[in-house]
Each structure stands twice: as structure tokens, then as C-alpha cells.
Amino acid sequence: MKPEYVEVAIIGSGPAGLSAAIELRRQGVKQVVVIERESLPGGVPRHCGHPPFGFREYGRIYSGPDYARRNVAEAVAAGVELRLGHTVTHLGESGQLRLVSSAGIISLNAKRVLLATGVRENPRSARLIGGDRPLGVINTGALQAYLYLHHLKPFERPLIVGTELVSLSSILSCRRAGIQPVAMIESNWRATARWPLSLFPRLCGVPLHYGAELLEIHGTGRVEAASVRLANGQVQRLECDGVLLTGNFLPEASLVRQSHLLLDANSQGPVIDQYGRCSDPAYFAAGNLLRPVETAGWSYREGARIARLLAKDLRGEIPAAHHTLTINCRGPLKLCVPQRFAPTGVAGLEHLQLRVSKACEGALTVYADGLPIWSKTLACLPERRLLIPIAALKLNARIQQLDVDVVGHAHTPPSQGETP
């Protein structure tokens, strides 16, 4: 099997992958190949029949499918090669890829590879929900596919689990299809989505229960009811014909897990430095593969930003990372992207992106070798974006240890030289 050689291969044709491909062509990279396992490009937005998409990218508001089509059209016009129905099965060292398609096995060697495989929702099995195994238990991605790709209604009166942005968009999708959810439940004591978006379910006539947990699903053949423990401890049986499990995202990092690339245990995505560069410098990563979960617009802009850095790397303008500084999360912080900093003197991503595992208040603080170098007081909520400007930290090769914490009454700063 004779290998094929390309300059840049991008795995995934969602907003991050396509924007990166477009930007690479603008940067003068001659051969950019986007590899997509599905038969149609565009990623998750092509399943989302609702607005708003694309305002910052194109100056107008699109529905998800129209936004996906615009991204694809821009990529094709830029001279990007789209390989649909091709599945990457192996990430080898130094950009050696193995693919399969209807034509058979393909060996592809790329000078650089950009991973942009996005995220997926946790299935029922990973959420440890008991009860029967009837038809009608699906996630938001499946709902969107049923409604917008296959023009089918999977249920009429579902119970919706979760209050993330994607959960609220599922209510809009249901309304467009004539589906009336019986209720929405959230295990936390407040909605994950920001106020006033969290008012949307009740404005649509959908009862919203906080502090509620789905215990069991009942049904023979298909869903008939669900048992829910409410905030007061009472277990209530809700009659419904479906259960919609929303959000609770994980990076689609199965290729990374099976490869030689380092995986971050906190984000569940690949370990990168401030250039988007993975542990093998032939690989870069962008978009929601890095952390769950950001909007399509954020992923689009991040893809373009990392594409500019990748192009610089191809031109030899970013030095090799002989030494990297690991960024450690402490206290309620559950992840940080990037996870490493290479003191090369070349600017990369603008921010450290962080998330907390629980609601807390205090000073978001960065410590270099135990000494505070940056701090900002704020209230932190789960799944909300926290940003620290990298330029403000003035990092250099002399630093041995970097810690980030939310310092409040319950937290103390790390002592100098302390190992987290």
C-alpha cells in the first residue's frame, strides 16, 4: 500500500475543522484535506434547524443547516479538498494516518494533522440510569437527526433531562415539530444555561424541576413513564413517551485514546500547548475536542486561530518545544486548556480556558512557583467559561511550577514548591 503525501490533513468537518481549512488556504498552504467519516460535511450544526448561527462569522443569522452549508461552500471556494465517507482508524507518529473508505484501506502521511473531531453526549449507559430498556430514550444529537435529517418524530411527550444550552435548543426543536415535553429536570439547584435563557422552558409551558434526579425508566416496547426523585425527596412517576438526555458532553477523543498522543484526564481531550500543538508536534487540535463544550462560533474562531499558528509552524516560525511548563488545576477547578506552556517567545492562544466542578466564589488566582502573579475576584458556576489572559501572566522559562486555583474561605494558596 503506497502512502499518499499531503501538507495538512484535518480530521472532522465541523465549524472548527472547516474554518481551520479555510484559514490554512488563506495562509498559503497549498494542499489542505478535510477527512469526514459521514457522507455530508458540516458537523453538528447541520442537525440543528434553529438559529442563531454565524452572525460573527458572516454578519447575518443562519439556521444550523444553512450555517453548515455556508461553511462548506466557503471551504470549497478556498480550494479545500473534502474527503467524505472516509474514517481515520489510526493516528501514527509524525502524521502517519490510516484511513478506510469504500475503496479500501488508505495510508496518508501529512506534514501536520489537525484534530477537530468535536464532542458527543454521554449515553444512558454512562449515566447509570436504571429501569427498563424501551425505545424512545435518545440524546439531543439523535433528536436533531430524526427531526431535520429524516423528518421523523421520535416521541410526542418526552421528559427532558438537563438544562444546558443544548437542552434549551431541544425545546425549540420540539416546538417546531409539534412535540410537547412533559417536564424538564435538573439535578443541580439552578440551570446550567445562563439567565435569562433559563426562563425559556417555563415560557414555553414546560415545567422545570431543580434538584431532581431521574431514577428509572419504565416501558415495554417503548417508554411509558419515568420515576423522578424531586427536590423534597418525593419520588414521582411522570407519564411520558420518551426520555431526552441532553448535554453532559465528552470530547470525541477515541482516536486520541488509541494513539501515542497524551490525553488530559481532566478535559478528556488531547494535551496541547498554547499553539494547539499536541505531544507529537506533527499534531494540532482545535474546537470542542479540547474541552466540553463551546458554541459553534467559538469553535469556528478557535479553529481559525490555531490554523494560523499551524501555518506559522509549517514556516518554521514557532520553535520546537524542548521544555514545557505544566499548568495544574487546584481546588474546584476541573480543567484547563491549554495544559502546557512552551516558553518560546511566540504568541499563541490568547487565554487559559478553565471550568469549575461546583459553584464557588473567590479570587481566580495563578501562582508561579507558589507566588501569586495574577488574580481576579469572581463567582464561578459549573460549565461556564472562565478565561485568563496568557499575556498578562508574563510566563518565562525560569518558572518551574504553575498552579491555578479559586481562592476563597475554603481554599489556601499552594506553598512554594508544593506538588499538587
CSV table of C-alpha atoms in Angstrom, one decimal:
chain,number,residue,atom,x,y,z
A,1,MET,CA,0.0,0.0,0.0
A,2,LYS,CA,1.8,3.1,-1.3
A,3,PRO,CA,1.3,6.1,1.1
A,4,GLU,CA,-0.1,9.4,-0.1
A,5,TYR,CA,1.5,12.6,1.0
A,6,VAL,CA,-0.3,15.9,1.9
A,7,GLU,CA,0.7,19.1,3.6
A,8,VAL,CA,-2.2,19.3,6.2
A,9,ALA,CA,-4.9,16.8,7.0
A,10,ILE,CA,-7.8,17.9,9.1
A,11,ILE,CA,-10.0,15.2,10.8
A,12,GLY,CA,-13.5,16.5,11.2
A,13,SER,CA,-15.7,18.9,9.1
A,14,GLY,CA,-17.5,20.8,11.8
A,15,PRO,CA,-17.0,24.6,12.4
A,16,ALA,CA,-13.5,24.2,13.8
A,17,GLY,CA,-12.3,21.9,11.1
A,18,LEU,CA,-13.7,23.9,8.2
A,19,SER,CA,-12.6,27.3,9.5
A,20,ALA,CA,-9.1,25.9,10.0
A,21,ALA,CA,-9.1,24.6,6.5
A,22,ILE,CA,-10.2,28.0,5.0
A,23,GLU,CA,-7.6,29.9,7.1
A,24,LEU,CA,-4.8,27.5,6.1
A,25,ARG,CA,-5.6,28.1,2.4
A,26,ARG,CA,-5.5,31.9,3.2
A,27,GLN,CA,-2.2,31.4,4.8
A,28,GLY,CA,-0.8,29.9,1.6
A,29,VAL,CA,-0.9,26.2,2.5
A,30,LYS,CA,-1.3,24.5,-0.9
A,31,GLN,CA,-2.8,21.2,0.0
A,32,VAL,CA,-5.4,21.0,2.7
A,33,VAL,CA,-7.5,17.8,3.0
A,34,VAL,CA,-10.5,17.6,5.3
A,35,ILE,CA,-11.4,14.0,6.3
A,36,GLU,CA,-15.0,13.3,7.3
A,37,ARG,CA,-16.5,9.9,8.1
A,38,GLU,CA,-20.0,10.9,7.3
A,39,SER,CA,-21.4,11.3,3.8
A,40,LEU,CA,-22.2,15.0,4.3
A,41,PRO,CA,-19.8,17.7,5.7
A,42,GLY,CA,-20.7,20.5,8.2
A,43,GLY,CA,-20.7,18.8,11.6
A,44,VAL,CA,-23.3,19.1,14.3
A,45,PRO,CA,-24.8,22.4,13.1
A,46,ARG,CA,-26.3,20.6,10.1
A,47,HIS,CA,-28.5,18.8,12.6
A,48,CYS,CA,-29.7,21.9,14.3
A,49,GLY,CA,-32.7,23.5,12.5
A,50,HIS,CA,-32.8,26.6,14.7
A,51,PRO,CA,-30.9,29.9,14.8
A,52,PRO,CA,-28.7,31.7,15.8
A,53,PHE,CA,-25.6,30.7,13.9
A,54,GLY,CA,-23.0,32.6,12.0
A,55,PHE,CA,-23.5,36.3,13.0
A,56,ARG,CA,-19.9,37.0,14.0
A,57,GLU,CA,-18.5,34.9,11.1
A,58,TYR,CA,-20.7,36.2,8.3
A,59,GLY,CA,-22.6,39.2,9.6
A,60,ARG,CA,-26.0,37.5,9.4
A,61,ILE,CA,-28.0,34.9,11.3
A,62,TYR,CA,-28.4,31.4,9.9
A,63,SER,CA,-30.1,28.2,11.0
A,64,GLY,CA,-27.8,25.4,11.8
A,65,PRO,CA,-28.1,23.6,8.4
A,66,ASP,CA,-27.7,26.9,6.4
A,67,TYR,CA,-24.6,27.8,8.5
A,68,ALA,CA,-23.1,24.4,7.8
A,69,ARG,CA,-23.7,24.8,4.1
A,70,ARG,CA,-22.1,28.3,4.2
A,71,ASN,CA,-19.0,26.9,5.9
A,72,VAL,CA,-18.8,24.1,3.4
A,73,ALA,CA,-19.2,26.4,0.4
A,74,GLU,CA,-16.5,28.8,1.8
A,75,ALA,CA,-14.1,25.8,2.2
A,76,VAL,CA,-14.7,24.5,-1.3
A,77,ALA,CA,-14.3,28.0,-2.7
A,78,ALA,CA,-11.0,28.3,-0.9
A,79,GLY,CA,-9.7,25.2,-2.6
A,80,VAL,CA,-10.1,22.8,0.3
A,81,GLU,CA,-10.3,19.1,-0.6
A,82,LEU,CA,-13.2,17.3,1.2
A,83,ARG,CA,-12.9,13.5,1.5
A,84,LEU,CA,-16.3,12.3,2.7
A,85,GLY,CA,-17.1,8.8,3.8
A,86,HIS,CA,-13.5,8.3,5.0
A,87,THR,CA,-12.8,7.1,8.5
A,88,VAL,CA,-9.5,7.6,10.2
A,89,THR,CA,-8.6,4.4,12.1
A,90,HIS,CA,-5.1,5.1,13.3
A,91,LEU,CA,-3.0,8.1,14.3
A,92,GLY,CA,0.6,7.2,13.8
A,93,GLU,CA,3.8,9.1,14.8
A,94,SER,CA,4.8,12.2,12.8
A,95,GLY,CA,1.4,12.5,11.0
A,96,GLN,CA,1.1,9.0,9.6
A,97,LEU,CA,-2.6,8.2,9.2
A,98,ARG,CA,-4.5,5.1,8.3
A,99,LEU,CA,-8.0,5.5,6.8
A,100,VAL,CA,-10.7,3.3,5.4
A,101,SER,CA,-13.3,4.1,2.8
A,102,SER,CA,-15.5,2.2,0.3
A,103,ALA,CA,-12.3,1.9,-1.8
A,104,GLY,CA,-10.4,0.1,1.0
A,105,ILE,CA,-7.5,1.0,3.3
A,106,ILE,CA,-5.6,4.2,2.6
A,107,SER,CA,-2.2,5.3,4.1
A,108,LEU,CA,-1.9,9.1,4.3
A,109,ASN,CA,1.2,10.9,5.5
A,110,ALA,CA,0.7,14.6,6.4
A,111,LYS,CA,3.3,17.2,7.5
A,112,ARG,CA,0.7,18.4,10.0
A,113,VAL,CA,-2.6,16.9,11.2
A,114,LEU,CA,-5.3,19.0,12.9
A,115,LEU,CA,-7.7,17.0,15.1
A,116,ALA,CA,-11.2,18.6,15.1
A,117,THR,CA,-13.5,15.7,16.0
A,118,GLY,CA,-15.7,17.6,18.4
A,119,VAL,CA,-17.8,16.2,21.2
A,120,ARG,CA,-20.5,13.7,21.9
A,121,GLU,CA,-23.2,13.4,24.6
A,122,ASN,CA,-23.0,10.8,27.3
A,123,PRO,CA,-25.3,7.9,26.6
A,124,ARG,CA,-27.7,6.4,29.0
A,125,SER,CA,-25.3,3.6,29.9
A,126,ALA,CA,-22.7,6.1,31.2
A,127,ARG,CA,-25.3,8.0,33.2
A,128,LEU,CA,-26.2,4.8,35.2
A,129,ILE,CA,-30.0,5.2,34.8
A,130,GLY,CA,-32.0,2.2,35.9
A,131,GLY,CA,-35.2,0.7,34.8
A,132,ASP,CA,-36.4,-0.9,31.5
A,133,ARG,CA,-34.8,-0.7,28.1
A,134,PRO,CA,-37.6,0.6,25.9
A,135,LEU,CA,-37.5,2.5,22.7
A,136,GLY,CA,-37.6,6.3,23.0
A,137,VAL,CA,-34.5,7.1,25.1
A,138,ILE,CA,-32.3,9.3,23.0
A,139,ASN,CA,-29.9,12.2,23.2
A,140,THR,CA,-30.1,15.6,21.6
A,141,GLY,CA,-28.0,14.7,18.6
A,142,ALA,CA,-30.4,11.8,17.7
A,143,LEU,CA,-33.4,14.1,18.2
A,144,GLN,CA,-31.9,16.6,15.7
A,145,ALA,CA,-31.1,13.9,13.2
A,146,TYR,CA,-34.7,12.5,13.5
A,147,LEU,CA,-36.3,15.9,13.0
A,148,TYR,CA,-34.0,17.6,10.5
A,149,LEU,CA,-32.4,14.8,8.5
A,150,HIS,CA,-35.1,12.1,8.5
A,151,HIS,CA,-38.2,14.2,9.1
A,152,LEU,CA,-39.5,11.9,11.8
A,153,LYS,CA,-40.9,12.5,15.3
A,154,PRO,CA,-39.3,10.1,17.8
A,155,PHE,CA,-41.9,10.9,20.5
A,156,GLU,CA,-44.8,13.3,21.4
A,157,ARG,CA,-44.4,13.9,25.1
A,158,PRO,CA,-40.8,13.4,26.3
A,159,LEU,CA,-39.2,14.1,29.6
A,160,ILE,CA,-36.1,16.3,29.1
A,161,VAL,CA,-33.0,15.7,31.3
A,162,GLY,CA,-30.6,18.7,31.7
A,163,THR,CA,-30.6,22.5,31.4
A,164,GLU,CA,-27.6,23.2,29.2
A,165,LEU,CA,-27.8,25.4,26.1
A,166,VAL,CA,-28.4,22.3,24.0
A,167,SER,CA,-31.2,21.4,26.4
A,168,LEU,CA,-33.0,24.7,25.7
A,169,SER,CA,-32.4,24.3,22.0
A,170,SER,CA,-34.1,20.9,22.2
A,171,ILE,CA,-37.3,22.6,23.5
A,172,LEU,CA,-37.2,24.9,20.5
A,173,SER,CA,-36.8,21.9,18.2
A,174,CYS,CA,-39.7,20.1,19.9
A,175,ARG,CA,-41.9,23.1,19.5
A,176,ARG,CA,-41.1,23.3,15.8
A,177,ALA,CA,-42.1,19.7,15.4
A,178,GLY,CA,-45.3,19.9,17.4
A,179,ILE,CA,-43.8,17.9,20.4
A,180,GLN,CA,-44.8,19.0,23.9
A,181,PRO,CA,-42.3,17.9,26.6
A,182,VAL,CA,-44.0,16.9,29.9
A,183,ALA,CA,-41.2,18.4,32.0
A,184,MET,CA,-37.5,19.3,32.2
A,185,ILE,CA,-35.4,18.2,35.2
A,186,GLU,CA,-32.0,19.3,36.5
A,187,SER,CA,-30.1,17.6,39.3
A,188,ASN,CA,-28.5,20.9,40.4
A,189,TRP,CA,-30.3,23.8,42.1
A,190,ARG,CA,-30.0,26.1,39.2
A,191,ALA,CA,-29.9,25.9,35.4
A,192,THR,CA,-26.6,25.3,33.7
A,193,ALA,CA,-27.5,27.8,30.9
A,194,ARG,CA,-27.2,31.5,31.8
A,195,TRP,CA,-30.2,33.6,33.0
A,196,PRO,CA,-32.4,34.7,31.3
A,197,LEU,CA,-32.1,31.8,28.9
A,198,SER,CA,-33.0,29.5,31.8
A,199,LEU,CA,-36.5,31.1,31.8
A,200,PHE,CA,-37.2,29.7,28.4
A,201,PRO,CA,-38.7,26.3,29.4
A,202,ARG,CA,-41.4,27.9,31.6
A,203,LEU,CA,-42.1,30.5,28.9
A,204,CYS,CA,-42.8,27.5,26.6
A,205,GLY,CA,-45.1,25.9,29.2
A,206,VAL,CA,-42.6,23.2,30.2
A,207,PRO,CA,-42.4,22.6,34.0
A,208,LEU,CA,-38.8,22.8,35.3
A,209,HIS,CA,-37.8,20.9,38.4
A,210,TYR,CA,-34.4,21.7,40.1
A,211,GLY,CA,-32.7,19.2,42.5
A,212,ALA,CA,-34.5,16.4,40.6
A,213,GLU,CA,-32.9,13.1,39.6
A,214,LEU,CA,-34.1,10.5,37.0
A,215,LEU,CA,-34.2,7.2,38.8
A,216,GLU,CA,-35.8,4.7,36.4
A,217,ILE,CA,-37.4,4.5,33.0
A,218,HIS,CA,-40.5,2.3,32.5
A,219,GLY,CA,-42.0,0.7,29.4
A,220,THR,CA,-42.5,-2.4,27.4
A,221,GLY,CA,-41.6,-1.8,23.8
A,222,ARG,CA,-41.3,1.9,24.2
A,223,VAL,CA,-41.2,4.5,27.0
A,224,GLU,CA,-44.4,4.7,29.1
A,225,ALA,CA,-43.2,6.7,32.2
A,226,ALA,CA,-40.2,7.7,34.3
A,227,SER,CA,-39.6,7.8,38.0
A,228,VAL,CA,-38.1,11.1,39.2
A,229,ARG,CA,-36.9,11.9,42.8
A,230,LEU,CA,-37.9,15.6,43.3
A,231,ALA,CA,-36.0,18.1,45.5
A,232,ASN,CA,-38.2,17.3,48.5
A,233,GLY,CA,-37.3,13.7,48.3
A,234,GLN,CA,-40.6,12.5,46.9
A,235,VAL,CA,-40.5,10.0,44.1
A,236,GLN,CA,-43.0,11.0,41.3
A,237,ARG,CA,-43.9,8.9,38.3
A,238,LEU,CA,-44.1,11.1,35.2
A,239,GLU,CA,-46.2,9.7,32.3
A,240,CYS,CA,-44.2,10.2,29.1
A,241,ASP,CA,-43.5,8.5,25.8
A,242,GLY,CA,-39.8,9.3,25.6
A,243,VAL,CA,-36.7,10.5,27.6
A,244,LEU,CA,-34.4,13.1,26.1
A,245,LEU,CA,-30.9,13.0,27.6
A,246,THR,CA,-29.3,16.3,26.9
A,247,GLY,CA,-25.8,17.7,27.3
A,248,ASN,CA,-23.3,16.1,29.7
A,249,PHE,CA,-20.7,16.2,26.8
A,250,LEU,CA,-17.4,14.5,26.4
A,251,PRO,CA,-14.7,15.2,23.8
A,252,GLU,CA,-14.9,12.7,20.9
A,253,ALA,CA,-11.3,11.6,21.6
A,254,SER,CA,-11.5,7.9,20.8
A,255,LEU,CA,-8.7,8.2,18.2
A,256,VAL,CA,-6.5,10.0,20.7
A,257,ARG,CA,-7.1,7.4,23.3
A,258,GLN,CA,-5.9,4.7,20.9
A,259,SER,CA,-2.9,6.6,19.8
A,260,HIS,CA,0.5,7.7,21.2
A,261,LEU,CA,-0.8,11.2,21.9
A,262,LEU,CA,-1.1,12.3,25.5
A,263,LEU,CA,-4.7,12.6,26.8
A,264,ASP,CA,-5.6,15.0,29.6
A,265,ALA,CA,-7.5,13.2,32.4
A,266,ASN,CA,-9.4,16.4,33.3
A,267,SER,CA,-10.6,17.7,30.0
A,268,GLN,CA,-10.7,14.2,28.4
A,269,GLY,CA,-9.2,15.7,25.3
A,270,PRO,CA,-5.6,15.8,24.0
A,271,VAL,CA,-2.9,17.7,25.9
A,272,ILE,CA,-1.9,20.8,24.0
A,273,ASP,CA,0.4,23.8,24.4
A,274,GLN,CA,-0.6,27.4,23.7
A,275,TYR,CA,-0.2,26.8,20.0
A,276,GLY,CA,-2.7,24.0,19.9
A,277,ARG,CA,0.2,21.6,19.5
A,278,CYS,CA,-0.2,18.1,20.9
A,279,SER,CA,2.5,15.9,22.5
A,280,ASP,CA,3.6,14.8,19.0
A,281,PRO,CA,4.4,18.2,17.3
A,282,ALA,CA,3.0,16.9,14.0
A,283,TYR,CA,-0.5,17.0,15.5
A,284,PHE,CA,-2.6,20.0,16.5
A,285,ALA,CA,-6.1,20.1,17.9
A,286,ALA,CA,-9.0,22.7,17.9
A,287,GLY,CA,-12.6,23.0,18.7
A,288,ASN,CA,-14.7,21.1,21.2
A,289,LEU,CA,-12.3,18.1,21.2
A,290,LEU,CA,-10.3,20.3,23.6
A,291,ARG,CA,-13.0,20.7,26.2
A,292,PRO,CA,-16.8,20.2,26.5
A,293,VAL,CA,-18.4,22.3,25.4
A,294,GLU,CA,-18.3,25.7,23.5
A,295,THR,CA,-20.6,27.2,20.9
A,296,ALA,CA,-20.2,26.7,17.1
A,297,GLY,CA,-19.0,30.3,16.8
A,298,TRP,CA,-16.3,29.9,19.4
A,299,SER,CA,-15.1,26.6,17.8
A,300,TYR,CA,-15.0,28.4,14.4
A,301,ARG,CA,-12.9,31.2,15.7
A,302,GLU,CA,-10.6,28.8,17.6
A,303,GLY,CA,-10.1,26.7,14.5
A,304,ALA,CA,-9.0,29.7,12.5
A,305,ARG,CA,-6.7,30.9,15.3
A,306,ILE,CA,-5.0,27.5,15.6
A,307,ALA,CA,-4.8,27.3,11.8
A,308,ARG,CA,-2.7,30.5,11.8
A,309,LEU,CA,-0.4,29.0,14.4
A,310,LEU,CA,-0.1,25.8,12.5
A,311,ALA,CA,0.8,27.7,9.3
A,312,LYS,CA,3.5,29.6,11.3
A,313,ASP,CA,4.8,26.2,12.5
A,314,LEU,CA,5.0,24.9,8.9
A,315,ARG,CA,7.0,28.0,8.0
A,316,GLY,CA,9.4,27.4,10.9
A,317,GLU,CA,8.3,30.4,12.9
A,318,ILE,CA,7.5,28.5,16.1
A,319,PRO,CA,10.5,26.9,17.8
A,320,ALA,CA,10.3,23.3,18.9
A,321,ALA,CA,9.1,22.8,22.5
A,322,HIS,CA,12.1,21.4,24.3
A,323,HIS,CA,10.7,22.4,27.6
A,324,THR,CA,7.1,22.9,28.6
A,325,LEU,CA,5.5,24.1,31.8
A,326,THR,CA,2.6,22.1,33.1
A,327,ILE,CA,-0.4,24.1,34.3
A,328,ASN,CA,-2.0,22.5,37.4
A,329,CYS,CA,-5.7,22.9,38.4
A,330,ARG,CA,-6.4,23.1,42.1
A,331,GLY,CA,-9.5,23.3,44.3
A,332,PRO,CA,-12.8,23.4,42.4
A,333,LEU,CA,-11.1,23.9,39.0
A,334,LYS,CA,-11.7,20.7,37.0
A,335,LEU,CA,-9.8,21.5,33.7
A,336,CYS,CA,-7.6,24.0,32.0
A,337,VAL,CA,-6.8,24.3,28.3
A,338,PRO,CA,-4.1,24.6,27.2
A,339,GLN,CA,-2.5,22.2,29.8
A,340,ARG,CA,1.1,23.2,28.9
A,341,PHE,CA,3.0,26.3,28.1
A,342,ALA,CA,6.1,26.4,25.9
A,343,PRO,CA,8.3,29.5,26.7
A,344,THR,CA,9.2,30.2,23.0
A,345,GLY,CA,8.5,33.9,22.9
A,346,VAL,CA,6.0,33.5,20.1
A,347,ALA,CA,2.4,34.5,20.9
A,348,GLY,CA,-0.2,31.7,20.7
A,349,LEU,CA,-3.7,31.3,22.1
A,350,GLU,CA,-5.0,34.4,23.9
A,351,HIS,CA,-6.4,32.7,27.1
A,352,LEU,CA,-6.2,29.9,29.5
A,353,GLN,CA,-9.8,28.4,29.4
A,354,LEU,CA,-11.0,26.9,32.7
A,355,ARG,CA,-14.1,25.2,34.2
A,356,VAL,CA,-15.1,24.6,37.8
A,357,SER,CA,-16.8,21.4,39.0
A,358,LYS,CA,-19.1,23.2,41.5
A,359,ALA,CA,-20.4,26.7,42.2
A,360,CYS,CA,-17.9,28.8,44.2
A,361,GLU,CA,-16.9,32.4,44.8
A,362,GLY,CA,-13.4,33.8,45.4
A,363,ALA,CA,-10.3,35.0,43.6
A,364,LEU,CA,-9.3,33.1,40.5
A,365,THR,CA,-5.6,33.1,41.1
A,366,VAL,CA,-2.5,32.0,39.2
A,367,TYR,CA,0.6,31.0,41.1
A,368,ALA,CA,4.1,30.7,39.7
A,369,ASP,CA,6.4,28.7,42.0
A,370,GLY,CA,4.0,29.3,44.8
A,371,LEU,CA,3.8,33.1,44.4
A,372,PRO,CA,0.6,34.8,43.0
A,373,ILE,CA,1.2,36.5,39.7
A,374,TRP,CA,-2.5,37.2,38.6
A,375,SER,CA,-5.8,37.3,40.3
A,376,LYS,CA,-9.4,38.3,39.7
A,377,THR,CA,-12.4,38.0,42.0
A,378,LEU,CA,-15.5,36.4,40.5
A,379,ALA,CA,-18.3,34.0,41.0
A,380,CYS,CA,-17.8,30.6,39.2
A,381,LEU,CA,-20.6,28.3,38.0
A,382,PRO,CA,-20.2,24.8,36.5
A,383,GLU,CA,-19.8,24.6,32.7
A,384,ARG,CA,-19.3,28.4,32.4
A,385,ARG,CA,-16.3,29.7,30.5
A,386,LEU,CA,-13.5,31.2,32.7
A,387,LEU,CA,-10.7,33.0,30.8
A,388,ILE,CA,-7.3,34.1,32.0
A,389,PRO,CA,-5.3,36.3,29.5
A,390,ILE,CA,-2.0,34.5,28.9
A,391,ALA,CA,-0.1,37.7,28.0
A,392,ALA,CA,-0.9,39.1,31.4
A,393,LEU,CA,0.9,36.2,33.2
A,394,LYS,CA,4.3,37.1,31.6
A,395,LEU,CA,5.4,33.5,31.7
A,396,ASN,CA,9.0,32.5,31.1
A,397,ALA,CA,11.3,29.5,31.1
A,398,ARG,CA,12.5,30.2,34.7
A,399,ILE,CA,9.2,29.2,36.2
A,400,GLN,CA,9.1,25.6,37.4
A,401,GLN,CA,5.5,25.2,38.6
A,402,LEU,CA,2.3,26.9,37.6
A,403,ASP,CA,-0.9,26.5,39.7
A,404,VAL,CA,-4.4,27.9,39.2
A,405,ASP,CA,-7.0,28.0,42.0
A,406,VAL,CA,-10.1,29.7,43.1
A,407,VAL,CA,-9.1,31.1,46.4
A,408,GLY,CA,-11.9,31.7,48.9
A,409,HIS,CA,-12.5,30.9,52.5
A,410,ALA,CA,-12.3,27.1,51.8
A,411,HIS,CA,-9.0,27.3,49.8
A,412,THR,CA,-5.4,28.2,50.6
A,413,PRO,CA,-2.7,29.1,48.1
A,414,PRO,CA,-0.1,26.4,47.4
A,415,SER,CA,3.1,26.7,49.3
A,416,GLN,CA,6.2,27.3,47.3
A,417,GLY,CA,7.5,24.1,45.7
A,418,GLU,CA,4.4,22.2,46.7
A,419,THR,CA,3.4,19.3,44.4
A,420,PRO,CA,-0.4,19.3,43.6
